[in-house]
PDB file of C-alpha atoms in Angstrom:
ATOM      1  CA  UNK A   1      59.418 -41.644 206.754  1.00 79.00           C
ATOM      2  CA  UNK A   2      58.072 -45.298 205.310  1.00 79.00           C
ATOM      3  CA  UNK A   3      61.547 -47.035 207.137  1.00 80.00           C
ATOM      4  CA  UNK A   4      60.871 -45.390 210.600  1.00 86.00           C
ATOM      5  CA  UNK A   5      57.431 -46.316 210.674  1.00 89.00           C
ATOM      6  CA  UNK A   6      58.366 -49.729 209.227  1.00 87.00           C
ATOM      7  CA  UNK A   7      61.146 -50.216 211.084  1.00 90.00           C
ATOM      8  CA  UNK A   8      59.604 -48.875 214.423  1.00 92.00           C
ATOM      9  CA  UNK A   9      56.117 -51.035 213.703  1.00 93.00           C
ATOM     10  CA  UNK A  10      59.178 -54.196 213.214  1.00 92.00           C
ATOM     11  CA  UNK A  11      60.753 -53.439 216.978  1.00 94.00           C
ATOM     12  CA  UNK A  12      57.115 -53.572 218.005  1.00 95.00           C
ATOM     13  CA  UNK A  13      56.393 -56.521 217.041  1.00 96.00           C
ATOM     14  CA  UNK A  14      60.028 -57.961 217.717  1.00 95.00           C
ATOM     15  CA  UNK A  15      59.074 -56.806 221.821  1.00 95.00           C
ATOM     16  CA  UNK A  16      56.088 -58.070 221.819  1.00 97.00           C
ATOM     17  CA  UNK A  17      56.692 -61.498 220.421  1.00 96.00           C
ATOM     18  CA  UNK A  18      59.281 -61.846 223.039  1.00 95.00           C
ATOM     19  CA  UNK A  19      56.867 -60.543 225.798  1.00 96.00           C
ATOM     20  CA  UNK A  20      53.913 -62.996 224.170  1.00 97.00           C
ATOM     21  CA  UNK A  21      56.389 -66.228 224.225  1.00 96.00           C
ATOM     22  CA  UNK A  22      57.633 -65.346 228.048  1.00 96.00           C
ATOM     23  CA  UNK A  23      54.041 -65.165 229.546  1.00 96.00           C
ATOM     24  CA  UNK A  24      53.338 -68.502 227.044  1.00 96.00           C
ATOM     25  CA  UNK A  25      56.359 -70.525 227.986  1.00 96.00           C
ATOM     26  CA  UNK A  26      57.832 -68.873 231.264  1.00 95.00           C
ATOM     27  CA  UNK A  27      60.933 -70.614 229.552  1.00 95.00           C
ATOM     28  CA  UNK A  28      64.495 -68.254 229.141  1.00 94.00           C
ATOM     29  CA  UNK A  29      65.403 -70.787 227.130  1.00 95.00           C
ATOM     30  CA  UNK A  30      62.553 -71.461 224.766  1.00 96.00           C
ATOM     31  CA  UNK A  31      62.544 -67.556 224.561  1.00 94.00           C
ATOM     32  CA  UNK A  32      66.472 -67.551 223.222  1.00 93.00           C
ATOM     33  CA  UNK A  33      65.311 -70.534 220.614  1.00 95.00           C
ATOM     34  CA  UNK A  34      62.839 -68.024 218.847  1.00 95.00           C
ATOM     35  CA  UNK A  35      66.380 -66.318 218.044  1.00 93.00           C
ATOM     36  CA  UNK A  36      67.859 -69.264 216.103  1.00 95.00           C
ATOM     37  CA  UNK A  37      64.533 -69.409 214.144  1.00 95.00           C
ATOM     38  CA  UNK A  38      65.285 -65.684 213.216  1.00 93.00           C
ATOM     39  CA  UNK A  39      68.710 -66.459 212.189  1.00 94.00           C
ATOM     40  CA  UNK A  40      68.510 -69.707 210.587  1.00 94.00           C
ATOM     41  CA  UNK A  41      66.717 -68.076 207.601  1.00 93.00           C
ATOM     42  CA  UNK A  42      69.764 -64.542 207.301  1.00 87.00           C
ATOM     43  CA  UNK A  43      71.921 -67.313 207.090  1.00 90.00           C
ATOM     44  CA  UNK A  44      70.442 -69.596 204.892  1.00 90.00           C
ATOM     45  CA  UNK A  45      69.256 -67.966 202.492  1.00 91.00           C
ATOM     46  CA  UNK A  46      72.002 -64.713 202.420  1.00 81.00           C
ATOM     47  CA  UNK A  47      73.375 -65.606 199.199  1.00 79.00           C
ATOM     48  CA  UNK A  48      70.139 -66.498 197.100  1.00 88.00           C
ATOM     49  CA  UNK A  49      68.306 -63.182 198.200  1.00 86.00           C
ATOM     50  CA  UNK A  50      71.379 -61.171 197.246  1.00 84.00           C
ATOM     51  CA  UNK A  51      71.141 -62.761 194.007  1.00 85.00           C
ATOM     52  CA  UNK A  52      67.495 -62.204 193.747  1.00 84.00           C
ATOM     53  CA  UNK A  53      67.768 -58.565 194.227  1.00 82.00           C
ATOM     54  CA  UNK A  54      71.036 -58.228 191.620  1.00 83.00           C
ATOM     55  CA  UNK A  55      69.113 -60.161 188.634  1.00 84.00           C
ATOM     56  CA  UNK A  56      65.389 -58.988 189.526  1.00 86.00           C
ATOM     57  CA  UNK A  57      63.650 -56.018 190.023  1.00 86.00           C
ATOM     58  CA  UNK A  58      64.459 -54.629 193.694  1.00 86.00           C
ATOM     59  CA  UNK A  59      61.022 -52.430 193.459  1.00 87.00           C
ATOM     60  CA  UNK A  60      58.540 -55.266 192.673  1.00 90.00           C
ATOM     61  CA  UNK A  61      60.813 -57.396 195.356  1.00 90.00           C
ATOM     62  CA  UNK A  62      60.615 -55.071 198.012  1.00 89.00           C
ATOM     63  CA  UNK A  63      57.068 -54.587 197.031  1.00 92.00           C
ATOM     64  CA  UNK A  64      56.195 -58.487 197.229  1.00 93.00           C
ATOM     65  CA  UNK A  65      58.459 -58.497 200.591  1.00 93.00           C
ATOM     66  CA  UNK A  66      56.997 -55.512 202.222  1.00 93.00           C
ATOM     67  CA  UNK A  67      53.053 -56.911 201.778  1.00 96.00           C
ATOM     68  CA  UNK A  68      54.349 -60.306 203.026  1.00 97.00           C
ATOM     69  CA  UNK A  69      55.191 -58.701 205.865  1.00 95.00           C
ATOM     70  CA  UNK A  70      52.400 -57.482 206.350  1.00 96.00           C
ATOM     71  CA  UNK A  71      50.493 -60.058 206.130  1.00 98.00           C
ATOM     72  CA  UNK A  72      52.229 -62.038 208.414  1.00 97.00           C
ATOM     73  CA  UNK A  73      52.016 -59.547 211.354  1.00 97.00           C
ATOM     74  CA  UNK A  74      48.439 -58.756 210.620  1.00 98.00           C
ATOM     75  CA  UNK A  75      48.180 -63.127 210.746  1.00 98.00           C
ATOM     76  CA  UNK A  76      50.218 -63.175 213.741  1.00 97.00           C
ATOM     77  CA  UNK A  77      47.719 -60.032 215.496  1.00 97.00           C
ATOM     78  CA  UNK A  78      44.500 -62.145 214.633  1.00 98.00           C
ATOM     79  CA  UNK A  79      45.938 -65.698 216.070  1.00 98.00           C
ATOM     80  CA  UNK A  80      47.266 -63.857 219.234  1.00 97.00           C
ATOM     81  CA  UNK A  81      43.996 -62.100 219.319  1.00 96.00           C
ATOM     82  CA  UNK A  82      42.173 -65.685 218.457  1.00 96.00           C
ATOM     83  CA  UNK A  83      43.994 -66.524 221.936  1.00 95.00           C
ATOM     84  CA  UNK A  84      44.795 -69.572 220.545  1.00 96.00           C
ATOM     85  CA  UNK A  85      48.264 -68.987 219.783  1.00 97.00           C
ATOM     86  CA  UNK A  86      50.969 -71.200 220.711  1.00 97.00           C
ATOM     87  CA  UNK A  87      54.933 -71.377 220.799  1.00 97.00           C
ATOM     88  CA  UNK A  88      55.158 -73.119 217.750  1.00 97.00           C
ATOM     89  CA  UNK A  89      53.022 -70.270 216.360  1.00 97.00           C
ATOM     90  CA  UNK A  90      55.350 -67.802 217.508  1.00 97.00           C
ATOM     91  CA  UNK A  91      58.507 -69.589 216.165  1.00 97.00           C
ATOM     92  CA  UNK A  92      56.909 -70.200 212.634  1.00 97.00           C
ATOM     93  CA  UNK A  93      55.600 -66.882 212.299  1.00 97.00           C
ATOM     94  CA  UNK A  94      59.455 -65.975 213.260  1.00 96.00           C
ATOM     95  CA  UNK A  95      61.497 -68.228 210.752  1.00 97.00           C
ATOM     96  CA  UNK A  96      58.913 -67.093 207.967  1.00 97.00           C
ATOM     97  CA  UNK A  97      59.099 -63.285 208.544  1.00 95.00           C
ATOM     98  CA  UNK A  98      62.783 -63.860 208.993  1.00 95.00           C
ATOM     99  CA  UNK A  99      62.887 -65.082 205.459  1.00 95.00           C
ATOM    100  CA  UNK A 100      61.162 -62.729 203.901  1.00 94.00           C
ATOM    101  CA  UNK A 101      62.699 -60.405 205.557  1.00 91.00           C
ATOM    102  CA  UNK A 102      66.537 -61.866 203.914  1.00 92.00           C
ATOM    103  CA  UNK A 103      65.106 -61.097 200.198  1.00 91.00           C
ATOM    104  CA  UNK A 104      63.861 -57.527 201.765  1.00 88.00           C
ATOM    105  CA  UNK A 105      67.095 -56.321 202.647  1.00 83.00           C
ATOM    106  CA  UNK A 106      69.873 -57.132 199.832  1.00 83.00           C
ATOM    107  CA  UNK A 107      66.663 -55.414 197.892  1.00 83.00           C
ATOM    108  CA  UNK A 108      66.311 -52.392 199.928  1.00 79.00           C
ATOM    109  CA  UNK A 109      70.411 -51.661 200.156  1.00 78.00           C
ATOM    110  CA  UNK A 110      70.912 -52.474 196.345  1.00 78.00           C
ATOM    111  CA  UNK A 111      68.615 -49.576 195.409  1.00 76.00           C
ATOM    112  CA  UNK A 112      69.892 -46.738 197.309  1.00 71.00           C
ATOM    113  CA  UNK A 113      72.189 -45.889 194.290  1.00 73.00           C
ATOM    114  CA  UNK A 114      69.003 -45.743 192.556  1.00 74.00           C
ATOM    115  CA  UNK A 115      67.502 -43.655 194.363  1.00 75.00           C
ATOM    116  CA  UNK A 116      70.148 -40.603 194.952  1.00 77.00           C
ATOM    117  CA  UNK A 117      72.646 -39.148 193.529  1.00 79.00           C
ATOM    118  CA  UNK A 118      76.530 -40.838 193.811  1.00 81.00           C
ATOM    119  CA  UNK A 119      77.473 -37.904 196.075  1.00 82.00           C
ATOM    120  CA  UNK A 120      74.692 -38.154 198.630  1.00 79.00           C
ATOM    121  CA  UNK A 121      74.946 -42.010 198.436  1.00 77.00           C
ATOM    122  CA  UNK A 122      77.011 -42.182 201.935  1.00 82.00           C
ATOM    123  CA  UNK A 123      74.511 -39.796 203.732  1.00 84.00           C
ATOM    124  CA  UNK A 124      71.645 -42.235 202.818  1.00 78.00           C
ATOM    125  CA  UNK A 125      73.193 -44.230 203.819  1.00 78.00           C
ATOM    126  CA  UNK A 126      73.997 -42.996 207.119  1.00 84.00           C
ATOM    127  CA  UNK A 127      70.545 -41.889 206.967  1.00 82.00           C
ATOM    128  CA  UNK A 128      69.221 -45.855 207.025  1.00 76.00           C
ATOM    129  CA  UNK A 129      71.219 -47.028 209.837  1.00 81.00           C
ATOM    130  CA  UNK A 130      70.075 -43.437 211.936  1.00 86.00           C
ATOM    131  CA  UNK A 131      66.489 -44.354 211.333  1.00 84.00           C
ATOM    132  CA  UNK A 132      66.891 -48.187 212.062  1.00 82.00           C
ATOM    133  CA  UNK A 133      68.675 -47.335 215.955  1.00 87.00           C
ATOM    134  CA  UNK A 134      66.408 -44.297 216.124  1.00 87.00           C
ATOM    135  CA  UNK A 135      63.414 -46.696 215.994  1.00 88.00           C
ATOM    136  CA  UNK A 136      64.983 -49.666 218.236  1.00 90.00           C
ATOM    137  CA  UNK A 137      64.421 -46.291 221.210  1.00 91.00           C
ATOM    138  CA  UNK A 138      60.974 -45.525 219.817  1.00 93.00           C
ATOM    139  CA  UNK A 139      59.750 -49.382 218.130  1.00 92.00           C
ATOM    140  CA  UNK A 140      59.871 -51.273 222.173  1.00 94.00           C
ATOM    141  CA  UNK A 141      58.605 -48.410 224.172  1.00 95.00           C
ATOM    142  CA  UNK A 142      55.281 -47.847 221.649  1.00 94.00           C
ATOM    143  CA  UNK A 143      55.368 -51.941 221.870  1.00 94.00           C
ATOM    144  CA  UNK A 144      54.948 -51.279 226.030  1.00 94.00           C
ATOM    145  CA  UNK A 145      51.763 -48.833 225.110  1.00 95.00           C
ATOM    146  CA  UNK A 146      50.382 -51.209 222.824  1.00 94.00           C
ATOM    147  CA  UNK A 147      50.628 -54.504 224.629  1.00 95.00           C
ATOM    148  CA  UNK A 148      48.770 -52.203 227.697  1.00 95.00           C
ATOM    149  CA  UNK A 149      46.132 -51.074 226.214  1.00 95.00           C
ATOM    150  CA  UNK A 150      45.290 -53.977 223.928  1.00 94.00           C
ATOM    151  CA  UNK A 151      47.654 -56.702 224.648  1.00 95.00           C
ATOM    152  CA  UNK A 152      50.549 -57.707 222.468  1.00 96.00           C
ATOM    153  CA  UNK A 153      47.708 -58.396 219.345  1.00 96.00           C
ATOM    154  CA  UNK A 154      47.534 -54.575 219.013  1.00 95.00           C
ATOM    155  CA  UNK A 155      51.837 -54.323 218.796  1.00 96.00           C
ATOM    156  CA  UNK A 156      51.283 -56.880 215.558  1.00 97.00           C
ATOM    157  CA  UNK A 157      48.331 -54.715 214.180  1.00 97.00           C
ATOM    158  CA  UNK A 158      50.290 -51.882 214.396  1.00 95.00           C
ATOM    159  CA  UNK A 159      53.441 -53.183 212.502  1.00 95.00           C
ATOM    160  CA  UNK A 160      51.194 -54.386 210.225  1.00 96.00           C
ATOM    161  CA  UNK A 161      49.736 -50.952 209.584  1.00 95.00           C
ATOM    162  CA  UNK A 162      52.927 -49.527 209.769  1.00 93.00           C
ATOM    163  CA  UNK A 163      53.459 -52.106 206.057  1.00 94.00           C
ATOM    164  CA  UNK A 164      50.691 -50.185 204.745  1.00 94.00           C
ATOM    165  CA  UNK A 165      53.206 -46.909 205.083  1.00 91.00           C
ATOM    166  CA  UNK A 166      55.932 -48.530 203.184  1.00 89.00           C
ATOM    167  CA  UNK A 167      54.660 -50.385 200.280  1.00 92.00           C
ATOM    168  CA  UNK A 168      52.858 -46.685 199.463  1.00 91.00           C
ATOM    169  CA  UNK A 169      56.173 -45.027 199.625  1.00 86.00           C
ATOM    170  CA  UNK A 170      57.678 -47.576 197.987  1.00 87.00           C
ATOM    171  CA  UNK A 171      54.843 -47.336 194.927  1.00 89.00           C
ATOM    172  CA  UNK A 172      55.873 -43.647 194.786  1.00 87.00           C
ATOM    173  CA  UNK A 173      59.226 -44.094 194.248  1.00 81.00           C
ATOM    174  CA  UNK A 174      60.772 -43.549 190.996  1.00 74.00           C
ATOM    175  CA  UNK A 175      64.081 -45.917 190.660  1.00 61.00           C
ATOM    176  CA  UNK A 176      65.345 -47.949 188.213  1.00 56.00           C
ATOM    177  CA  UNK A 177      66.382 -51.639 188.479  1.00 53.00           C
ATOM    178  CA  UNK A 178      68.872 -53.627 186.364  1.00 54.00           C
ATOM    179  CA  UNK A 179      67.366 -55.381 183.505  1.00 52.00           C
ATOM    180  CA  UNK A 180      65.879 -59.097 184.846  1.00 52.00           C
ATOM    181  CA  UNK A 181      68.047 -61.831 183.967  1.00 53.00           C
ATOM    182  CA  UNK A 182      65.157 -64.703 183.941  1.00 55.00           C
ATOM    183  CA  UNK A 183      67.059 -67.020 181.166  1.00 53.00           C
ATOM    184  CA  UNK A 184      69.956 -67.520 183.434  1.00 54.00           C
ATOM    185  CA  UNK A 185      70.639 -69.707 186.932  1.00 55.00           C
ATOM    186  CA  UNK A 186      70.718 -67.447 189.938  1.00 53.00           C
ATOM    187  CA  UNK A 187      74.376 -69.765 190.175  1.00 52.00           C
ATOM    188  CA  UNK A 188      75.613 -68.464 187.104  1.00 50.00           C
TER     189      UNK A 188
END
C-alpha cells in the first residue's frame, strides 16, 4: 500500500513538474532538458548506490531516502506556491530527487528477499512492477485534479504526503540487512 501511494504521489509530481516548466518556459525543448537532469544522476551514480545498499543497512537507507524525498517535494510545493519558482528551480529540484532517488532503489530491490519468503520472491516481485504501471494510470490523472483545484503546488504537497505513507510502512517493517561493512572502500 506505502509503494502505490508513493509511487502514485511520484507520477504526480513527475506531471506536474512537466505541466509547471511548459506554462514557465513554453519551450519543448527546455521541457526534454529536465529529462537529462533526471538521468544524469541513474547514471552517475548507479554503481555507488548499489554498493551503498549491499554494505549498509537498506532499512535506515530507504528510510533516509524516503524523508529526502519528501522533503524535497514538500520544498518544491512551497517555492511553486511562493510563485517564485523558476526553471532552474525545476531542474535542480529534478537532478537532486533523481539522486536520491538512485540510492532508493538498489535499496528497495535488495530487500525484497528480506522481506518474503524465497518462494514468493518472484510474485513480489511481480507485485512491484504491477503497482509501479498501476500508478503511472492513477499518479497523472490525480496530478490533473490537483493542479485544478490548487495548481501544480498541491500535486507536490500531495507526493509529499504520500512520503509520510512510506517511511511509516517502512518503520513497521521487520527485515534484516547484511551486517555494515564501514572499515572497507565501497571499491573494494
Amino acid at each position: 500500500t506505502g509503494l502505490l501511494v508513493s509511487n502514485t504521489g511520484t507520477w504526480m509530481q513527475m506531471t506536474a513538474t512537466n505541466w509547471l516548466l511548459y506554462q514557465l518556459t513554453g519551450s519543448p525543448a527546455l521541457l526534454g532538458l529536465n529529462g537529462i537532469f533526471r538521468a544524469v544522476p541513474a547514471i552517475g551514480l548507479g554503481v555507488v548506490s548499489g554498493t551503498f545498499a549491499d554494505r549498509y543497512d537498506r532499512r535506515k537507507l530507504m528510510i533516509c531516502t524516503e524523508v529526502a524525498s519528501g522533503l524535497l517535494a514538500l520544498a518544491l510545493g512551497l517555492l511553486d506556491h511562493s510563485g517564485k519558482i523558476e526553471p532552474w528551480h525545476i531542474y535542480a529540484f529534478t537532478f537532486l530527487n533523481a539522486s536520491v532517488g538512485s540510492f532508493d532503489g538498489p535499496a528497495r530491490q535488495a530487500l525484497f528477499p528480506n522481506l518474503v519468503p524465497r518462494s514468493a520472491l518472484p510474485n513480489a516481485v511481480a507485485l512491484n512492477s504491477l503497482l509501479w504501471k498501476g500508478s503511472a494510470l492513477i499518479g497523472p490523472f490525480l496530478a490533473g485534479v490537483a493542479i485544478s483545484w490548487m495548481g501544480t503546488a498541491g500535486a507536490f504537497y500531495a507526493n509529499a504526503a504520500s512520503y509520510v505513507v512510506v517511511v511509516c510502512a517502512i518503520l513497521m517493517m521487520r527485515a534484516t540487512s547484511p551486517r555494515s561493512f564501514k572499515g572497507h572502500s565501497l571499491l573494494s
